[in-house]
Amino acid sequence: MAKKQSQQSSHLSQNDKNRIRLLTPALRKELKRPQGLLIEGPFEETTKRLKELIEEEKPSLIISVGDIVSRNMIEYGVSANVLIVDNKVMRKPIQPITVDADQTLYAKNPPGAITDEAWAAIRNAVEQKGQTRVMIEGEEDLLTLAVVLAAPNGAMVVYGQPHVGIVVVKVTEETKERMRVIVDAMEDSSKS
């Protein structure tokens, strides 16, 4: 039995079963900028600051997007409720992350896109109890947008900023609206 999802929480309606949102050149430039708090430095420093932020903010949910940030969070003792990975770094295959997740969900999501399948897996993951790993076949880079829209207010989303550090996004109505504007500006396509 499928639960009815509000457009606000999922940004997909039942009529969007085949929707794929594609990144445009203008949005690519916009998304190179951090979409939250940038914490610069090596992993040890960024993870230490992340731990402090988690202690201060006490987020309702912690979600990591990306293999390096997820691996470093595990290595430095920061537990994420949801980890979204694709077993790649900069599109090159890496050794899969070892984590005893309570469940693993799978979705396809090509580079430069957000698919309905990935969105549904993310929505499902944030509703689960325990730790959930979402394994993406393709690329997870743009899924931070879907994560912020699917996550409850008060959640914390962490993703890597290549060669710089990590970005922490506190989920609020304001951050959801910013992400919604970006997603709405993406090119709409559908599976053939």
PDB file of C-alpha atoms in Angstrom:
ATOM      1  CA  MET A   1       0.000   0.000   0.000  1.00  0.00           C
ATOM      2  CA  ALA A   2       1.602   3.243  -1.136  1.00  0.00           C
ATOM      3  CA  LYS A   3       1.488   6.228   1.148  1.00  0.00           C
ATOM      4  CA  LYS A   4       0.314   9.490  -0.370  1.00  0.00           C
ATOM      5  CA  GLN A   5       3.231  11.927  -0.378  1.00  0.00           C
ATOM      6  CA  SER A   6       2.753  15.653  -0.185  1.00  0.00           C
ATOM      7  CA  GLN A   7       4.347  17.670  -2.960  1.00  0.00           C
ATOM      8  CA  GLN A   8       6.246  19.635  -0.329  1.00  0.00           C
ATOM      9  CA  SER A   9       7.997  16.580   1.101  1.00  0.00           C
ATOM     10  CA  SER A  10       8.649  14.640  -2.082  1.00  0.00           C
ATOM     11  CA  HIS A  11       8.349  17.192  -4.903  1.00  0.00           C
ATOM     12  CA  LEU A  12       6.965  14.344  -7.002  1.00  0.00           C
ATOM     13  CA  SER A  13       3.338  13.506  -7.512  1.00  0.00           C
ATOM     14  CA  GLN A  14       1.852  10.185  -8.560  1.00  0.00           C
ATOM     15  CA  ASN A  15       1.723  11.515 -12.153  1.00  0.00           C
ATOM     16  CA  ASP A  16       5.509  11.971 -12.270  1.00  0.00           C
ATOM     17  CA  LYS A  17       6.415   8.261 -12.463  1.00  0.00           C
ATOM     18  CA  ASN A  18       8.759   8.729 -15.463  1.00  0.00           C
ATOM     19  CA  ARG A  19      10.157  12.147 -14.673  1.00  0.00           C
ATOM     20  CA  ILE A  20      13.866  12.842 -14.956  1.00  0.00           C
ATOM     21  CA  ARG A  21      15.196  16.279 -14.093  1.00  0.00           C
ATOM     22  CA  LEU A  22      18.363  17.242 -15.999  1.00  0.00           C
ATOM     23  CA  LEU A  23      21.025  19.744 -14.990  1.00  0.00           C
ATOM     24  CA  THR A  24      21.342  22.788 -17.248  1.00  0.00           C
ATOM     25  CA  PRO A  25      24.663  24.591 -17.881  1.00  0.00           C
ATOM     26  CA  ALA A  26      23.472  27.618 -15.863  1.00  0.00           C
ATOM     27  CA  LEU A  27      22.535  25.426 -12.900  1.00  0.00           C
ATOM     28  CA  ARG A  28      25.857  23.552 -13.092  1.00  0.00           C
ATOM     29  CA  LYS A  29      27.627  26.844 -12.338  1.00  0.00           C
ATOM     30  CA  GLU A  30      25.192  27.622  -9.488  1.00  0.00           C
ATOM     31  CA  LEU A  31      25.636  24.191  -7.906  1.00  0.00           C
ATOM     32  CA  LYS A  32      29.425  24.429  -7.848  1.00  0.00           C
ATOM     33  CA  ARG A  33      28.916  26.916  -5.012  1.00  0.00           C
ATOM     34  CA  PRO A  34      28.261  25.410  -1.566  1.00  0.00           C
ATOM     35  CA  GLN A  35      24.532  25.201  -0.829  1.00  0.00           C
ATOM     36  CA  GLY A  36      25.057  25.384   2.931  1.00  0.00           C
ATOM     37  CA  LEU A  37      27.788  25.943   5.524  1.00  0.00           C
ATOM     38  CA  LEU A  38      31.208  25.220   3.992  1.00  0.00           C
ATOM     39  CA  ILE A  39      33.693  23.689   6.430  1.00  0.00           C
ATOM     40  CA  GLU A  40      37.135  23.833   4.858  1.00  0.00           C
ATOM     41  CA  GLY A  41      40.092  21.650   5.700  1.00  0.00           C
ATOM     42  CA  PRO A  42      41.312  18.068   5.866  1.00  0.00           C
ATOM     43  CA  PHE A  43      38.977  15.259   6.959  1.00  0.00           C
ATOM     44  CA  GLU A  44      40.096  15.274  10.595  1.00  0.00           C
ATOM     45  CA  GLU A  45      39.300  18.983  10.976  1.00  0.00           C
ATOM     46  CA  THR A  46      36.048  18.974   9.028  1.00  0.00           C
ATOM     47  CA  THR A  47      34.770  15.921  10.891  1.00  0.00           C
ATOM     48  CA  LYS A  48      35.693  17.436  14.260  1.00  0.00           C
ATOM     49  CA  ARG A  49      33.730  20.587  13.380  1.00  0.00           C
ATOM     50  CA  LEU A  50      30.844  18.454  12.077  1.00  0.00           C
ATOM     51  CA  LYS A  51      30.700  16.608  15.419  1.00  0.00           C
ATOM     52  CA  GLU A  52      30.546  19.973  17.217  1.00  0.00           C
ATOM     53  CA  LEU A  53      27.732  21.165  14.924  1.00  0.00           C
ATOM     54  CA  ILE A  54      25.769  17.968  15.530  1.00  0.00           C
ATOM     55  CA  GLU A  55      26.183  18.417  19.288  1.00  0.00           C
ATOM     56  CA  GLU A  56      25.022  22.063  19.050  1.00  0.00           C
ATOM     57  CA  GLU A  57      22.158  21.568  16.568  1.00  0.00           C
ATOM     58  CA  LYS A  58      20.943  18.101  17.636  1.00  0.00           C
ATOM     59  CA  PRO A  59      19.494  17.333  14.179  1.00  0.00           C
ATOM     60  CA  SER A  60      16.471  15.050  13.897  1.00  0.00           C
ATOM     61  CA  LEU A  61      18.210  13.112  11.114  1.00  0.00           C
ATOM     62  CA  ILE A  62      21.738  13.073   9.661  1.00  0.00           C
ATOM     63  CA  ILE A  63      22.110  12.284   5.965  1.00  0.00           C
ATOM     64  CA  SER A  64      25.410  11.998   4.085  1.00  0.00           C
ATOM     65  CA  VAL A  65      25.579  12.270   0.302  1.00  0.00           C
ATOM     66  CA  GLY A  66      28.751  10.991  -1.341  1.00  0.00           C
ATOM     67  CA  ASP A  67      31.264   8.222  -0.799  1.00  0.00           C
ATOM     68  CA  ILE A  68      34.187  10.191   0.653  1.00  0.00           C
ATOM     69  CA  VAL A  69      32.116  12.191   3.132  1.00  0.00           C
ATOM     70  CA  SER A  70      30.193   9.047   4.154  1.00  0.00           C
ATOM     71  CA  ARG A  71      33.390   7.016   4.592  1.00  0.00           C
ATOM     72  CA  ASN A  72      35.049   9.759   6.635  1.00  0.00           C
ATOM     73  CA  MET A  73      32.009  10.188   8.847  1.00  0.00           C
ATOM     74  CA  ILE A  74      32.050   6.439   9.578  1.00  0.00           C
ATOM     75  CA  GLU A  75      35.821   6.432  10.141  1.00  0.00           C
ATOM     76  CA  TYR A  76      35.647   9.359  12.574  1.00  0.00           C
ATOM     77  CA  GLY A  77      32.638   8.072  14.496  1.00  0.00           C
ATOM     78  CA  VAL A  78      29.885  10.288  13.091  1.00  0.00           C
ATOM     79  CA  SER A  79      26.802   8.170  12.518  1.00  0.00           C
ATOM     80  CA  ALA A  80      24.477   9.058   9.652  1.00  0.00           C
ATOM     81  CA  ASN A  81      20.895   7.794   9.567  1.00  0.00           C
ATOM     82  CA  VAL A  82      21.032   7.712   5.765  1.00  0.00           C
ATOM     83  CA  LEU A  83      24.117   7.314   3.546  1.00  0.00           C
ATOM     84  CA  ILE A  84      23.761   7.910  -0.192  1.00  0.00           C
ATOM     85  CA  VAL A  85      26.665   6.469  -2.185  1.00  0.00           C
ATOM     86  CA  ASP A  86      27.550   5.329  -5.700  1.00  0.00           C
ATOM     87  CA  ASN A  87      30.912   3.576  -5.080  1.00  0.00           C
ATOM     88  CA  LYS A  88      32.668   6.269  -7.099  1.00  0.00           C
ATOM     89  CA  VAL A  89      34.738   9.365  -6.467  1.00  0.00           C
ATOM     90  CA  MET A  90      34.920  11.913  -9.273  1.00  0.00           C
ATOM     91  CA  ARG A  91      33.252   9.234 -11.479  1.00  0.00           C
ATOM     92  CA  LYS A  92      36.059   6.718 -10.821  1.00  0.00           C
ATOM     93  CA  PRO A  93      35.171   3.407  -9.083  1.00  0.00           C
ATOM     94  CA  ILE A  94      36.339   2.960  -5.492  1.00  0.00           C
ATOM     95  CA  GLN A  95      36.187   0.212  -2.876  1.00  0.00           C
ATOM     96  CA  PRO A  96      32.599   0.117  -1.547  1.00  0.00           C
ATOM     97  CA  ILE A  97      31.981   1.542   1.915  1.00  0.00           C
ATOM     98  CA  THR A  98      31.699  -1.059   4.639  1.00  0.00           C
ATOM     99  CA  VAL A  99      28.780  -0.249   6.901  1.00  0.00           C
ATOM    100  CA  ASP A 100      26.327  -2.461   8.775  1.00  0.00           C
ATOM    101  CA  ALA A 101      23.228  -0.607   7.625  1.00  0.00           C
ATOM    102  CA  ASP A 102      19.853  -1.905   8.762  1.00  0.00           C
ATOM    103  CA  GLN A 103      18.705  -1.819   5.152  1.00  0.00           C
ATOM    104  CA  THR A 104      20.068  -0.991   1.713  1.00  0.00           C
ATOM    105  CA  LEU A 105      17.924   0.540  -1.006  1.00  0.00           C
ATOM    106  CA  TYR A 106      18.903   0.676  -4.677  1.00  0.00           C
ATOM    107  CA  ALA A 107      18.149   3.217  -7.388  1.00  0.00           C
ATOM    108  CA  LYS A 108      19.389   4.276 -10.804  1.00  0.00           C
ATOM    109  CA  ASN A 109      20.336   7.893 -11.360  1.00  0.00           C
ATOM    110  CA  PRO A 110      22.459   8.974 -14.353  1.00  0.00           C
ATOM    111  CA  PRO A 111      25.062  11.762 -14.104  1.00  0.00           C
ATOM    112  CA  GLY A 112      23.629  15.279 -14.217  1.00  0.00           C
ATOM    113  CA  ALA A 113      20.121  14.138 -13.323  1.00  0.00           C
ATOM    114  CA  ILE A 114      17.590  13.383 -10.609  1.00  0.00           C
ATOM    115  CA  THR A 115      15.316  10.447 -11.443  1.00  0.00           C
ATOM    116  CA  ASP A 116      11.967   9.601  -9.928  1.00  0.00           C
ATOM    117  CA  GLU A 117      13.484   6.259  -8.895  1.00  0.00           C
ATOM    118  CA  ALA A 118      16.267   7.927  -6.881  1.00  0.00           C
ATOM    119  CA  TRP A 119      13.793  10.395  -5.385  1.00  0.00           C
ATOM    120  CA  ALA A 120      11.513   7.557  -4.256  1.00  0.00           C
ATOM    121  CA  ALA A 121      14.456   5.687  -2.681  1.00  0.00           C
ATOM    122  CA  ILE A 122      15.520   8.835  -0.812  1.00  0.00           C
ATOM    123  CA  ARG A 123      11.991   9.489   0.410  1.00  0.00           C
ATOM    124  CA  ASN A 124      11.767   5.866   1.565  1.00  0.00           C
ATOM    125  CA  ALA A 125      15.185   6.063   3.274  1.00  0.00           C
ATOM    126  CA  VAL A 126      14.379   9.156   5.347  1.00  0.00           C
ATOM    127  CA  GLU A 127      11.216   7.449   6.617  1.00  0.00           C
ATOM    128  CA  GLN A 128      13.062   4.314   7.836  1.00  0.00           C
ATOM    129  CA  LYS A 129      14.126   3.536  11.392  1.00  0.00           C
ATOM    130  CA  GLY A 130      17.787   2.679  11.929  1.00  0.00           C
ATOM    131  CA  GLN A 131      20.506   3.266   9.359  1.00  0.00           C
ATOM    132  CA  THR A 132      19.759   3.075   5.640  1.00  0.00           C
ATOM    133  CA  ARG A 133      22.257   2.992   2.807  1.00  0.00           C
ATOM    134  CA  VAL A 134      21.005   4.110  -0.609  1.00  0.00           C
ATOM    135  CA  MET A 135      23.154   2.549  -3.339  1.00  0.00           C
ATOM    136  CA  ILE A 136      22.991   4.579  -6.531  1.00  0.00           C
ATOM    137  CA  GLU A 137      23.783   3.022  -9.877  1.00  0.00           C
ATOM    138  CA  GLY A 138      25.053   6.028 -11.801  1.00  0.00           C
ATOM    139  CA  GLU A 139      25.808   9.193  -9.843  1.00  0.00           C
ATOM    140  CA  GLU A 140      24.605  10.679  -6.566  1.00  0.00           C
ATOM    141  CA  ASP A 141      26.031  14.203  -6.946  1.00  0.00           C
ATOM    142  CA  LEU A 142      22.742  16.059  -7.516  1.00  0.00           C
ATOM    143  CA  LEU A 143      20.760  14.037  -5.009  1.00  0.00           C
ATOM    144  CA  THR A 144      21.480  16.526  -2.221  1.00  0.00           C
ATOM    145  CA  LEU A 145      18.675  18.585  -3.783  1.00  0.00           C
ATOM    146  CA  ALA A 146      16.198  15.707  -3.466  1.00  0.00           C
ATOM    147  CA  VAL A 147      17.457  14.855   0.027  1.00  0.00           C
ATOM    148  CA  VAL A 148      16.799  18.364   1.353  1.00  0.00           C
ATOM    149  CA  LEU A 149      13.307  18.327  -0.158  1.00  0.00           C
ATOM    150  CA  ALA A 150      12.501  14.846   1.213  1.00  0.00           C
ATOM    151  CA  ALA A 151      14.042  15.277   4.677  1.00  0.00           C
ATOM    152  CA  PRO A 152      12.108  16.667   7.626  1.00  0.00           C
ATOM    153  CA  ASN A 153      12.825  20.144   8.942  1.00  0.00           C
ATOM    154  CA  GLY A 154      15.587  19.905  11.523  1.00  0.00           C
ATOM    155  CA  ALA A 155      17.555  17.287   9.580  1.00  0.00           C
ATOM    156  CA  MET A 156      21.202  17.850   8.636  1.00  0.00           C
ATOM    157  CA  VAL A 157      22.557  16.963   5.195  1.00  0.00           C
ATOM    158  CA  VAL A 158      26.317  16.635   4.667  1.00  0.00           C
ATOM    159  CA  TYR A 159      28.062  16.421   1.308  1.00  0.00           C
ATOM    160  CA  GLY A 160      31.604  16.872   0.055  1.00  0.00           C
ATOM    161  CA  GLN A 161      32.980  19.956  -1.662  1.00  0.00           C
ATOM    162  CA  PRO A 162      35.818  18.437  -3.759  1.00  0.00           C
ATOM    163  CA  HIS A 163      39.329  19.550  -2.796  1.00  0.00           C
ATOM    164  CA  VAL A 164      37.924  21.998  -0.214  1.00  0.00           C
ATOM    165  CA  GLY A 165      36.023  20.269   2.602  1.00  0.00           C
ATOM    166  CA  ILE A 166      32.405  19.482   3.434  1.00  0.00           C
ATOM    167  CA  VAL A 167      29.113  21.338   3.187  1.00  0.00           C
ATOM    168  CA  VAL A 168      26.467  21.100   5.904  1.00  0.00           C
ATOM    169  CA  VAL A 169      22.871  21.954   5.020  1.00  0.00           C
ATOM    170  CA  LYS A 170      20.405  22.426   7.865  1.00  0.00           C
ATOM    171  CA  VAL A 171      16.961  21.491   6.528  1.00  0.00           C
ATOM    172  CA  THR A 172      14.472  24.323   7.033  1.00  0.00           C
ATOM    173  CA  GLU A 173      11.569  25.686   4.992  1.00  0.00           C
ATOM    174  CA  GLU A 174      14.019  28.270   3.624  1.00  0.00           C
ATOM    175  CA  THR A 175      16.557  25.667   2.435  1.00  0.00           C
ATOM    176  CA  LYS A 176      13.739  23.540   0.999  1.00  0.00           C
ATOM    177  CA  GLU A 177      12.497  26.542  -0.980  1.00  0.00           C
ATOM    178  CA  ARG A 178      16.020  27.253  -2.316  1.00  0.00           C
ATOM    179  CA  MET A 179      16.365  23.633  -3.453  1.00  0.00           C
ATOM    180  CA  ARG A 180      12.831  23.637  -4.891  1.00  0.00           C
ATOM    181  CA  VAL A 181      13.703  26.663  -7.061  1.00  0.00           C
ATOM    182  CA  ILE A 182      16.801  24.859  -8.377  1.00  0.00           C
ATOM    183  CA  VAL A 183      14.912  21.622  -9.079  1.00  0.00           C
ATOM    184  CA  ASP A 184      12.118  23.535 -10.813  1.00  0.00           C
ATOM    185  CA  ALA A 185      14.730  25.206 -13.051  1.00  0.00           C
ATOM    186  CA  MET A 186      16.109  21.831 -14.166  1.00  0.00           C
ATOM    187  CA  GLU A 187      15.192  20.572 -17.618  1.00  0.00           C
ATOM    188  CA  ASP A 188      12.242  18.189 -17.503  1.00  0.00           C
ATOM    189  CA  SER A 189      12.566  14.925 -19.387  1.00  0.00           C
ATOM    190  CA  SER A 190      11.085  11.456 -19.201  1.00  0.00           C
ATOM    191  CA  LYS A 191      12.230   7.884 -19.664  1.00  0.00           C
ATOM    192  CA  SER A 192      11.570   6.512 -23.104  1.00  0.00           C
TER     193      SER A 192
END
